[in-house]
Amino acid sequence: MRRKLIAAVGVAALVTGVAACGSGDSGASKNPKERSETLTVWLMVDAQSTWPELVEDVNEQFKKKYPKVTVKVQYQQWADKAKKLDTALGGEKFPDVVELGNTETMTYILNGALAEIDPEKYDNSDTWIQGLKDTCAFEGKQYCVPYYAGARVAVYNTEMFRKATGSDKLPQSEDALLKAVDKVRDEYGTKDRRFSSLYLPGRYWYAAMSYVAAYGGRIAAYDEGAKEWKATLSSPEAQQGIAHFIDLVKKYNKGDVTKDEQDHANVMANEKAALLYGNGWEAGSVIDGKANGNPKLKDKIKTAGMPGPGGKALPSFIGGSDLAVVSKSKVQDLGQEWISLFTSEKSQEVLASKDILPNNTRQLEPLKRKESTAAIAGAVPDAWFTPIAPGWTAIEKEEVLEVMLLDILKGSSVADATKKADEKVNELINKGS
């Protein structure tokens, strides 16, 4: 099975020498005080800029047990990390520990690049956020450790809502929200025909699939009998969610409906939108002048839970990062211990103090009651994730979901577009299995 999956991903070269993965515990029997290896850790630049003291503290803890081991923490940028990692894994100089965005993990699990871990060695593993835990699991085994979580929320301009509705609080039901959005549209849209009271780009498949999840639908489901994944976008539930999303796009998006969500924070910064559905951190991007934001909107942009159909919150895609030990590493045991310290209950408390969502539901609970984090923390427990299937990375590259949404916006029926998408998903999702 694993050989087929490696071929399916098409990056078998990355794991040259993976047969050495059993050697990673070679130093486990040594006296910790005598070990003198080097442990290389790749973290994303977020840790350097936002919680450097946590990295320093963990390294100090590690140094007390392994005084002669050298820990090299190397910070990476999201833009080129994957390319650098693929190159490193194909050679002889690679990290022992690596941070991965949770949409990246399956590729590296399937190509054999990550070592299996024992969840019992890590704090709060019994309460890890399920959506994050799932991104590290395959065929009953765990290959990485949840690091922190993220979710999508409503990001809105309080001044616009207050002027149009008399309140700067976002309504908690979708019916009430859309009535408020209508009032904002009447207040601002008559003066600016490019103004979107609710800005939902047509190719924003993360949002579209949130509406699918709200109606009980899924992208695909695993058929235990057939032992394969089957696309389910043409199910009644999924079609209902897609139709709901398309209706909102057509009614409220007055910009280019064929765009994706990559610049929607800038649309709000330019005061062309009153409400969008995005990552919690994008509220900061709206007002950050260095990110093409608008500092004049400071104190006017807030987040709230996004109401969904049926009187419930809109389910969010689960975002976040995981930490893994590279299977080619000769010091796997040291890597696992470093990750254990870095994701300990104490370490997660440091993240929570900075309004970063921890990896477990127990420490997440207080953030649901904190004004600055209530919206995003509340969106995490019921969050959804893409299929944990061999071909999913290929599906993302093929942009099947975006093509489906564009087809509908251009006039195809939901039934025809979802049937076509299901055929493509089925073609890709089990490739190599």
Tab-separated table of C-alpha atoms in Angstrom:
chain	number	residue	atom	x	y	z
A	1	MET	CA	0.000	0.000	0.000
A	2	ARG	CA	2.707	2.475	0.995
A	3	ARG	CA	4.702	1.876	-2.209
A	4	LYS	CA	1.638	2.605	-4.304
A	5	LEU	CA	0.930	5.755	-2.357
A	6	ILE	CA	4.470	6.982	-2.797
A	7	ALA	CA	4.067	6.516	-6.529
A	8	ALA	CA	0.723	8.302	-6.409
A	9	VAL	CA	2.187	11.388	-4.812
A	10	GLY	CA	5.000	11.313	-7.337
A	11	VAL	CA	7.774	12.399	-5.000
A	12	ALA	CA	9.409	9.123	-4.025
A	13	ALA	CA	12.794	10.727	-4.573
A	14	LEU	CA	12.207	12.811	-1.475
A	15	VAL	CA	12.573	9.791	0.760
A	16	THR	CA	15.767	8.325	-0.627
A	17	GLY	CA	17.364	6.602	2.302
A	18	VAL	CA	14.101	6.225	4.171
A	19	ALA	CA	15.141	2.672	4.996
A	20	ALA	CA	17.325	4.234	7.643
A	21	CYS	CA	14.259	5.329	9.578
A	22	GLY	CA	14.760	2.577	12.120
A	23	SER	CA	18.112	4.078	13.033
A	24	GLY	CA	16.519	7.154	14.510
A	25	ASP	CA	16.542	5.711	18.014
A	26	SER	CA	20.197	4.696	17.969
A	27	GLY	CA	21.055	7.103	20.765
A	28	ALA	CA	18.128	6.296	23.016
A	29	SER	CA	20.176	4.081	25.312
A	30	LYS	CA	22.963	6.602	25.795
A	31	ASN	CA	23.349	8.718	28.893
A	32	PRO	CA	21.606	12.038	28.035
A	33	LYS	CA	24.565	13.942	29.465
A	34	GLU	CA	26.904	12.223	27.014
A	35	ARG	CA	24.965	12.698	23.801
A	36	SER	CA	26.522	15.194	21.420
A	37	GLU	CA	24.437	15.082	18.226
A	38	THR	CA	22.886	18.052	16.416
A	39	LEU	CA	19.118	18.463	16.208
A	40	THR	CA	17.871	20.691	13.368
A	41	VAL	CA	14.390	22.157	13.732
A	42	TRP	CA	12.483	24.001	11.022
A	43	LEU	CA	9.832	26.349	12.360
A	44	MET	CA	7.830	28.892	10.451
A	45	VAL	CA	8.677	32.557	10.928
A	46	ASP	CA	5.516	33.046	13.039
A	47	ALA	CA	7.327	31.509	16.007
A	48	GLN	CA	10.255	33.886	15.573
A	49	SER	CA	8.085	36.979	15.407
A	50	THR	CA	5.310	36.166	17.868
A	51	TRP	CA	6.515	33.652	20.476
A	52	PRO	CA	10.339	33.625	20.384
A	53	GLU	CA	10.463	33.341	24.172
A	54	LEU	CA	8.720	29.962	23.930
A	55	VAL	CA	11.366	28.656	21.544
A	56	GLU	CA	14.106	29.933	23.863
A	57	ASP	CA	12.497	28.396	26.956
A	58	VAL	CA	12.037	24.992	25.309
A	59	ASN	CA	15.634	24.985	24.116
A	60	GLU	CA	16.780	25.781	27.663
A	61	GLN	CA	14.694	22.902	29.046
A	62	PHE	CA	16.118	20.588	26.408
A	63	LYS	CA	19.664	21.758	27.159
A	64	LYS	CA	19.347	20.824	30.819
A	65	LYS	CA	18.759	17.191	29.901
A	66	TYR	CA	21.071	17.113	26.864
A	67	PRO	CA	23.817	19.667	27.622
A	68	LYS	CA	26.034	18.552	24.723
A	69	VAL	CA	23.320	18.325	22.042
A	70	THR	CA	23.232	21.305	19.681
A	71	VAL	CA	19.743	22.498	18.729
A	72	LYS	CA	19.605	24.528	15.534
A	73	VAL	CA	16.268	26.286	15.016
A	74	GLN	CA	15.951	27.568	11.454
A	75	TYR	CA	13.004	29.800	10.569
A	76	GLN	CA	11.217	29.379	7.257
A	77	GLN	CA	8.844	31.456	5.138
A	78	TRP	CA	5.556	29.963	4.011
A	79	ALA	CA	6.104	31.082	0.424
A	80	ASP	CA	9.079	28.798	-0.262
A	81	LYS	CA	9.134	26.326	2.631
A	82	ALA	CA	7.623	23.407	0.697
A	83	LYS	CA	10.084	23.751	-2.177
A	84	LYS	CA	13.031	23.995	0.225
A	85	LEU	CA	11.824	21.003	2.222
A	86	ASP	CA	11.331	18.835	-0.855
A	87	THR	CA	14.862	19.661	-1.977
A	88	ALA	CA	16.292	18.993	1.494
A	89	LEU	CA	14.545	15.651	1.852
A	90	GLY	CA	16.014	14.525	-1.452
A	91	GLY	CA	19.527	15.200	-0.220
A	92	GLU	CA	21.699	14.659	2.840
A	93	LYS	CA	21.070	17.942	4.689
A	94	PHE	CA	17.516	17.934	6.009
A	95	PRO	CA	15.748	18.987	9.207
A	96	ASP	CA	15.056	16.461	11.939
A	97	VAL	CA	11.894	18.288	13.040
A	98	VAL	CA	9.669	20.255	10.680
A	99	GLU	CA	6.562	22.403	11.026
A	100	LEU	CA	3.921	21.700	8.384
A	101	GLY	CA	0.699	23.472	7.599
A	102	ASN	CA	-2.065	20.962	8.190
A	103	THR	CA	-2.958	20.853	4.482
A	104	GLU	CA	0.632	19.770	3.738
A	105	THR	CA	0.927	16.826	6.090
A	106	MET	CA	-0.815	14.166	4.005
A	107	THR	CA	1.617	14.561	1.115
A	108	TYR	CA	4.585	13.908	3.403
A	109	ILE	CA	2.849	11.075	5.243
A	110	LEU	CA	2.097	9.312	1.964
A	111	ASN	CA	5.599	9.712	0.557
A	112	GLY	CA	7.107	8.205	3.690
A	113	ALA	CA	8.890	11.364	4.788
A	114	LEU	CA	7.503	11.434	8.355
A	115	ALA	CA	8.224	9.065	11.229
A	116	GLU	CA	5.367	7.507	13.179
A	117	ILE	CA	4.828	8.967	16.663
A	118	ASP	CA	3.221	7.668	19.837
A	119	PRO	CA	0.488	10.135	20.949
A	120	GLU	CA	0.783	8.975	24.561
A	121	LYS	CA	4.159	10.688	24.797
A	122	TYR	CA	2.554	14.108	24.354
A	123	ASP	CA	0.527	16.281	26.728
A	124	ASN	CA	-3.230	16.522	26.155
A	125	SER	CA	-3.181	13.981	23.321
A	126	ASP	CA	-6.489	12.631	24.625
A	127	THR	CA	-8.067	16.053	24.014
A	128	TRP	CA	-6.275	17.067	20.816
A	129	ILE	CA	-8.663	18.968	18.551
A	130	GLN	CA	-10.049	16.230	16.336
A	131	GLY	CA	-9.742	18.152	13.089
A	132	LEU	CA	-6.024	18.744	13.727
A	133	LYS	CA	-5.400	15.191	14.917
A	134	ASP	CA	-6.957	13.875	11.729
A	135	THR	CA	-4.461	15.788	9.598
A	136	CYS	CA	-1.679	13.734	11.204
A	137	ALA	CA	-3.317	10.320	10.960
A	138	PHE	CA	-3.366	7.656	8.271
A	139	GLU	CA	-4.482	4.025	8.456
A	140	GLY	CA	-4.692	4.131	12.237
A	141	LYS	CA	-1.214	5.550	12.787
A	142	GLN	CA	-0.116	9.049	13.851
A	143	TYR	CA	2.676	10.834	11.994
A	144	CYS	CA	2.744	14.311	13.504
A	145	VAL	CA	1.708	16.319	16.556
A	146	PRO	CA	-0.889	19.112	16.449
A	147	TYR	CA	0.828	22.444	17.171
A	148	TYR	CA	-1.874	25.129	17.046
A	149	ALA	CA	-5.289	25.595	15.461
A	150	GLY	CA	-6.998	28.180	13.305
A	151	ALA	CA	-10.490	28.763	11.971
A	152	ARG	CA	-12.463	31.121	9.767
A	153	VAL	CA	-14.765	33.755	11.209
A	154	ALA	CA	-16.804	36.786	10.198
A	155	VAL	CA	-14.605	39.869	9.750
A	156	TYR	CA	-16.667	43.038	9.592
A	157	ASN	CA	-16.637	46.828	9.637
A	158	THR	CA	-18.422	47.860	12.834
A	159	GLU	CA	-18.861	51.476	11.715
A	160	MET	CA	-20.716	50.453	8.566
A	161	PHE	CA	-23.012	48.107	10.436
A	162	ARG	CA	-23.687	50.658	13.166
A	163	LYS	CA	-24.573	53.372	10.651
A	164	ALA	CA	-26.854	51.077	8.625
A	165	THR	CA	-28.478	49.032	11.400
A	166	GLY	CA	-27.975	51.010	14.593
A	167	SER	CA	-25.778	48.288	16.109
A	168	ASP	CA	-22.131	47.321	15.775
A	169	LYS	CA	-22.861	43.777	16.929
A	170	LEU	CA	-23.086	41.100	14.274
A	171	PRO	CA	-26.421	39.196	14.421
A	172	GLN	CA	-26.124	35.586	15.585
A	173	SER	CA	-28.553	33.962	13.151
A	174	GLU	CA	-28.167	33.912	9.384
A	175	ASP	CA	-31.643	35.299	8.765
A	176	ALA	CA	-30.937	38.289	11.009
A	177	LEU	CA	-27.456	38.678	9.537
A	178	LEU	CA	-28.735	38.854	5.957
A	179	LYS	CA	-31.352	41.427	6.934
A	180	ALA	CA	-28.542	43.514	8.420
A	181	VAL	CA	-26.409	42.968	5.319
A	182	ASP	CA	-29.320	44.180	3.182
A	183	LYS	CA	-29.457	47.397	5.191
A	184	VAL	CA	-25.699	47.894	4.786
A	185	ARG	CA	-26.086	47.338	1.043
A	186	ASP	CA	-28.853	49.949	0.883
A	187	GLU	CA	-26.766	52.424	2.870
A	188	TYR	CA	-23.499	52.093	0.935
A	189	GLY	CA	-24.239	50.204	-2.272
A	190	THR	CA	-26.422	52.916	-3.773
A	191	LYS	CA	-23.437	55.279	-3.707
A	192	ASP	CA	-20.873	52.757	-4.943
A	193	ARG	CA	-21.980	50.026	-7.326
A	194	ARG	CA	-18.731	48.079	-6.630
A	195	PHE	CA	-19.474	47.899	-2.905
A	196	SER	CA	-20.223	44.424	-1.493
A	197	SER	CA	-22.079	44.354	1.798
A	198	LEU	CA	-21.046	40.666	2.018
A	199	TYR	CA	-17.963	39.846	-0.034
A	200	LEU	CA	-17.823	36.164	-1.026
A	201	PRO	CA	-15.572	35.491	-4.055
A	202	GLY	CA	-16.976	32.872	-6.416
A	203	ARG	CA	-13.882	30.632	-6.372
A	204	TYR	CA	-13.669	30.641	-2.570
A	205	TRP	CA	-14.053	26.881	-2.180
A	206	TYR	CA	-13.204	26.891	1.531
A	207	ALA	CA	-16.327	28.990	2.133
A	208	ALA	CA	-18.420	26.952	-0.298
A	209	MET	CA	-17.498	23.713	1.477
A	210	SER	CA	-18.377	25.314	4.820
A	211	TYR	CA	-21.926	25.715	3.525
A	212	VAL	CA	-21.812	22.123	2.272
A	213	ALA	CA	-20.820	21.045	5.801
A	214	ALA	CA	-23.612	23.180	7.258
A	215	TYR	CA	-26.170	21.097	5.361
A	216	GLY	CA	-24.536	17.821	6.354
A	217	GLY	CA	-22.674	17.266	3.096
A	218	ARG	CA	-19.051	16.331	2.410
A	219	ILE	CA	-16.572	16.441	-0.441
A	220	ALA	CA	-16.063	12.689	-0.261
A	221	ALA	CA	-16.685	9.784	2.099
A	222	TYR	CA	-14.812	6.546	2.710
A	223	ASP	CA	-16.743	3.429	1.726
A	224	GLU	CA	-15.740	0.722	4.189
A	225	GLY	CA	-17.258	-2.022	2.041
A	226	ALA	CA	-15.482	-1.039	-1.148
A	227	LYS	CA	-12.380	0.113	0.757
A	228	GLU	CA	-12.192	3.308	-1.247
A	229	TRP	CA	-13.116	6.969	-1.175
A	230	LYS	CA	-16.160	8.125	-3.111
A	231	ALA	CA	-16.978	11.693	-4.069
A	232	THR	CA	-20.233	12.995	-2.598
A	233	LEU	CA	-20.545	16.509	-3.989
A	234	SER	CA	-23.634	15.471	-5.946
A	235	SER	CA	-25.449	14.339	-2.795
A	236	PRO	CA	-28.602	16.339	-1.973
A	237	GLU	CA	-26.953	17.797	1.135
A	238	ALA	CA	-23.841	18.954	-0.701
A	239	GLN	CA	-25.852	20.384	-3.583
A	240	GLN	CA	-28.012	22.337	-1.148
A	241	GLY	CA	-24.937	23.860	0.489
A	242	ILE	CA	-23.339	24.750	-2.845
A	243	ALA	CA	-26.561	26.345	-4.091
A	244	HIS	CA	-26.810	28.393	-0.890
A	245	PHE	CA	-23.244	29.654	-1.312
A	246	ILE	CA	-23.782	30.539	-4.987
A	247	ASP	CA	-26.961	32.445	-4.118
A	248	LEU	CA	-25.044	34.554	-1.589
A	249	VAL	CA	-22.256	35.259	-4.076
A	250	LYS	CA	-24.692	36.345	-6.778
A	251	LYS	CA	-26.744	38.516	-4.458
A	252	TYR	CA	-24.051	40.326	-2.500
A	253	ASN	CA	-20.704	40.216	-4.331
A	254	LYS	CA	-20.568	43.303	-6.561
A	255	GLY	CA	-16.942	42.803	-7.480
A	256	ASP	CA	-15.372	40.194	-9.771
A	257	VAL	CA	-17.166	36.971	-8.805
A	258	THR	CA	-14.559	34.844	-10.632
A	259	LYS	CA	-11.809	35.749	-8.154
A	260	ASP	CA	-10.686	33.705	-5.153
A	261	GLU	CA	-10.284	34.971	-1.589
A	262	GLN	CA	-6.578	35.825	-1.695
A	263	ASP	CA	-7.113	39.601	-1.685
A	264	HIS	CA	-10.445	39.916	0.112
A	265	ALA	CA	-8.804	41.592	3.124
A	266	ASN	CA	-7.556	44.295	0.746
A	267	VAL	CA	-11.070	44.687	-0.643
A	268	MET	CA	-12.261	45.459	2.874
A	269	ALA	CA	-9.265	47.733	3.490
A	270	ASN	CA	-10.342	49.767	0.471
A	271	GLU	CA	-13.817	50.018	2.042
A	272	LYS	CA	-15.403	48.026	-0.782
A	273	ALA	CA	-16.784	45.412	1.617
A	274	ALA	CA	-18.502	45.471	4.984
A	275	LEU	CA	-18.333	41.764	5.826
A	276	LEU	CA	-16.174	38.858	4.733
A	277	TYR	CA	-15.560	35.303	5.892
A	278	GLY	CA	-11.891	34.747	6.572
A	279	ASN	CA	-9.141	33.630	8.910
A	280	GLY	CA	-9.131	35.411	12.251
A	281	TRP	CA	-5.723	36.967	11.550
A	282	GLU	CA	-7.074	38.665	8.430
A	283	ALA	CA	-8.775	41.260	10.620
A	284	GLY	CA	-5.255	42.484	11.342
A	285	SER	CA	-4.351	42.447	7.648
A	286	VAL	CA	-7.247	44.795	6.889
A	287	ILE	CA	-5.690	47.538	9.013
A	288	ASP	CA	-1.982	46.731	8.532
A	289	GLY	CA	-0.417	49.390	6.328
A	290	LYS	CA	2.577	47.142	5.645
A	291	ALA	CA	0.227	44.530	4.153
A	292	ASN	CA	-1.626	47.021	1.926
A	293	GLY	CA	-4.159	47.501	4.700
A	294	ASN	CA	-5.853	50.666	5.881
A	295	PRO	CA	-4.668	51.945	9.296
A	296	LYS	CA	-7.603	54.402	9.336
A	297	LEU	CA	-9.907	51.430	9.987
A	298	LYS	CA	-8.167	50.619	13.269
A	299	ASP	CA	-10.740	49.909	16.001
A	300	LYS	CA	-13.452	49.553	13.344
A	301	ILE	CA	-12.683	46.000	12.203
A	302	LYS	CA	-13.813	43.159	14.454
A	303	THR	CA	-14.441	39.433	14.267
A	304	ALA	CA	-17.454	37.374	15.263
A	305	GLY	CA	-18.778	33.891	14.749
A	306	MET	CA	-20.218	33.480	11.250
A	307	PRO	CA	-23.881	32.447	11.386
A	308	GLY	CA	-24.847	29.621	9.061
A	309	PRO	CA	-28.063	28.043	7.792
A	310	GLY	CA	-30.432	26.264	10.146
A	311	GLY	CA	-29.818	28.501	13.140
A	312	LYS	CA	-26.300	27.179	13.725
A	313	ALA	CA	-22.823	28.617	13.342
A	314	LEU	CA	-21.219	28.116	9.934
A	315	PRO	CA	-18.762	25.176	10.203
A	316	SER	CA	-15.198	26.307	9.574
A	317	PHE	CA	-12.314	24.653	7.779
A	318	ILE	CA	-9.815	23.680	10.466
A	319	GLY	CA	-6.547	25.515	9.944
A	320	GLY	CA	-3.290	25.385	11.834
A	321	SER	CA	0.107	23.706	11.962
A	322	ASP	CA	1.576	20.349	12.941
A	323	LEU	CA	5.062	19.251	13.983
A	324	ALA	CA	6.710	16.107	12.666
A	325	VAL	CA	9.938	14.147	12.882
A	326	VAL	CA	11.553	13.355	9.545
A	327	SER	CA	11.849	9.603	8.940
A	328	LYS	CA	15.431	9.945	7.602
A	329	SER	CA	16.576	11.575	10.841
A	330	LYS	CA	19.259	9.751	12.833
A	331	VAL	CA	18.010	11.428	16.024
A	332	GLN	CA	14.296	10.723	15.907
A	333	ASP	CA	14.079	10.227	19.670
A	334	LEU	CA	15.581	13.680	20.290
A	335	GLY	CA	13.183	15.198	17.783
A	336	GLN	CA	10.207	13.597	19.466
A	337	GLU	CA	11.332	14.842	22.859
A	338	TRP	CA	11.835	18.389	21.583
A	339	ILE	CA	8.336	18.382	20.084
A	340	SER	CA	6.965	17.034	23.352
A	341	LEU	CA	8.401	20.022	25.203
A	342	PHE	CA	7.307	22.482	22.526
A	343	THR	CA	3.708	21.225	22.579
A	344	SER	CA	3.475	20.612	26.326
A	345	GLU	CA	0.624	22.004	28.392
A	346	LYS	CA	2.951	24.743	29.623
A	347	SER	CA	3.950	25.670	26.072
A	348	GLN	CA	0.374	25.679	24.837
A	349	GLU	CA	-0.467	28.106	27.638
A	350	VAL	CA	2.082	30.524	26.193
A	351	LEU	CA	0.363	30.334	22.804
A	352	ALA	CA	-3.057	30.828	24.393
A	353	SER	CA	-1.799	33.945	26.182
A	354	LYS	CA	-1.042	35.407	22.756
A	355	ASP	CA	-4.528	34.562	21.436
A	356	ILE	CA	-3.157	31.635	19.419
A	357	LEU	CA	-5.503	28.662	19.599
A	358	PRO	CA	-3.940	25.680	21.425
A	359	ASN	CA	-3.950	22.156	20.056
A	360	ASN	CA	-6.433	20.742	22.570
A	361	THR	CA	-10.037	21.354	23.585
A	362	ARG	CA	-9.308	21.656	27.308
A	363	GLN	CA	-7.018	24.671	26.946
A	364	LEU	CA	-9.202	26.037	24.155
A	365	GLU	CA	-12.207	26.365	26.468
A	366	PRO	CA	-11.131	29.589	28.290
A	367	LEU	CA	-10.533	31.288	24.920
A	368	LYS	CA	-14.201	30.823	24.043
A	369	ARG	CA	-14.994	33.242	26.889
A	370	LYS	CA	-12.305	35.785	26.005
A	371	GLU	CA	-13.574	38.649	23.855
A	372	SER	CA	-10.567	38.730	21.537
A	373	THR	CA	-10.697	34.997	20.786
A	374	ALA	CA	-14.316	33.953	21.380
A	375	ALA	CA	-15.294	33.934	17.714
A	376	ILE	CA	-12.393	31.915	16.390
A	377	ALA	CA	-12.210	29.561	19.397
A	378	GLY	CA	-15.905	28.845	19.096
A	379	ALA	CA	-15.496	27.881	15.430
A	380	VAL	CA	-12.900	25.179	16.057
A	381	PRO	CA	-14.674	22.217	17.737
A	382	ASP	CA	-17.115	21.592	14.851
A	383	ALA	CA	-14.657	22.434	12.090
A	384	TRP	CA	-14.272	20.271	8.978
A	385	PHE	CA	-11.269	19.151	6.955
A	386	THR	CA	-10.612	17.906	3.444
A	387	PRO	CA	-10.686	14.121	2.831
A	388	ILE	CA	-7.764	12.268	4.390
A	389	ALA	CA	-7.223	10.486	1.089
A	390	PRO	CA	-4.190	9.679	-1.088
A	391	GLY	CA	-5.214	11.781	-4.065
A	392	TRP	CA	-6.369	14.911	-2.292
A	393	THR	CA	-3.219	16.941	-2.982
A	394	ALA	CA	-3.682	16.224	-6.675
A	395	ILE	CA	-7.276	17.413	-6.441
A	396	GLU	CA	-6.146	20.723	-4.984
A	397	LYS	CA	-3.671	21.170	-7.836
A	398	GLU	CA	-6.384	20.409	-10.379
A	399	GLU	CA	-8.621	23.003	-8.712
A	400	VAL	CA	-11.633	20.745	-9.146
A	401	LEU	CA	-13.728	22.607	-6.610
A	402	GLU	CA	-12.935	26.031	-8.052
A	403	VAL	CA	-13.770	24.823	-11.557
A	404	MET	CA	-17.081	23.453	-10.295
A	405	LEU	CA	-18.016	26.777	-8.687
A	406	LEU	CA	-17.052	28.760	-11.778
A	407	ASP	CA	-19.103	26.429	-13.976
A	408	ILE	CA	-22.180	27.143	-11.874
A	409	LEU	CA	-21.552	30.890	-11.902
A	410	LYS	CA	-21.274	30.737	-15.689
A	411	GLY	CA	-24.656	29.043	-16.023
A	412	SER	CA	-24.246	25.316	-15.429
A	413	SER	CA	-26.797	23.738	-13.120
A	414	VAL	CA	-25.675	22.663	-9.667
A	415	ALA	CA	-26.629	19.072	-10.546
A	416	ASP	CA	-24.530	19.012	-13.731
A	417	ALA	CA	-21.537	20.774	-12.186
A	418	THR	CA	-21.442	18.555	-9.077
A	419	LYS	CA	-21.790	15.383	-11.179
A	420	LYS	CA	-18.847	16.506	-13.302
A	421	ALA	CA	-16.836	17.371	-10.182
A	422	ASP	CA	-17.592	13.986	-8.609
A	423	GLU	CA	-16.275	12.215	-11.695
A	424	LYS	CA	-13.027	14.175	-11.509
A	425	VAL	CA	-12.709	13.696	-7.752
A	426	ASN	CA	-13.209	9.928	-8.077
A	427	GLU	CA	-10.605	9.851	-10.835
A	428	LEU	CA	-8.036	11.512	-8.604
A	429	ILE	CA	-8.852	10.686	-5.013
A	430	ASN	CA	-7.968	6.989	-5.092
A	431	LYS	CA	-5.050	7.277	-7.466
A	432	GLY	CA	-2.409	4.777	-6.413
A	433	SER	CA	-4.506	3.111	-3.705
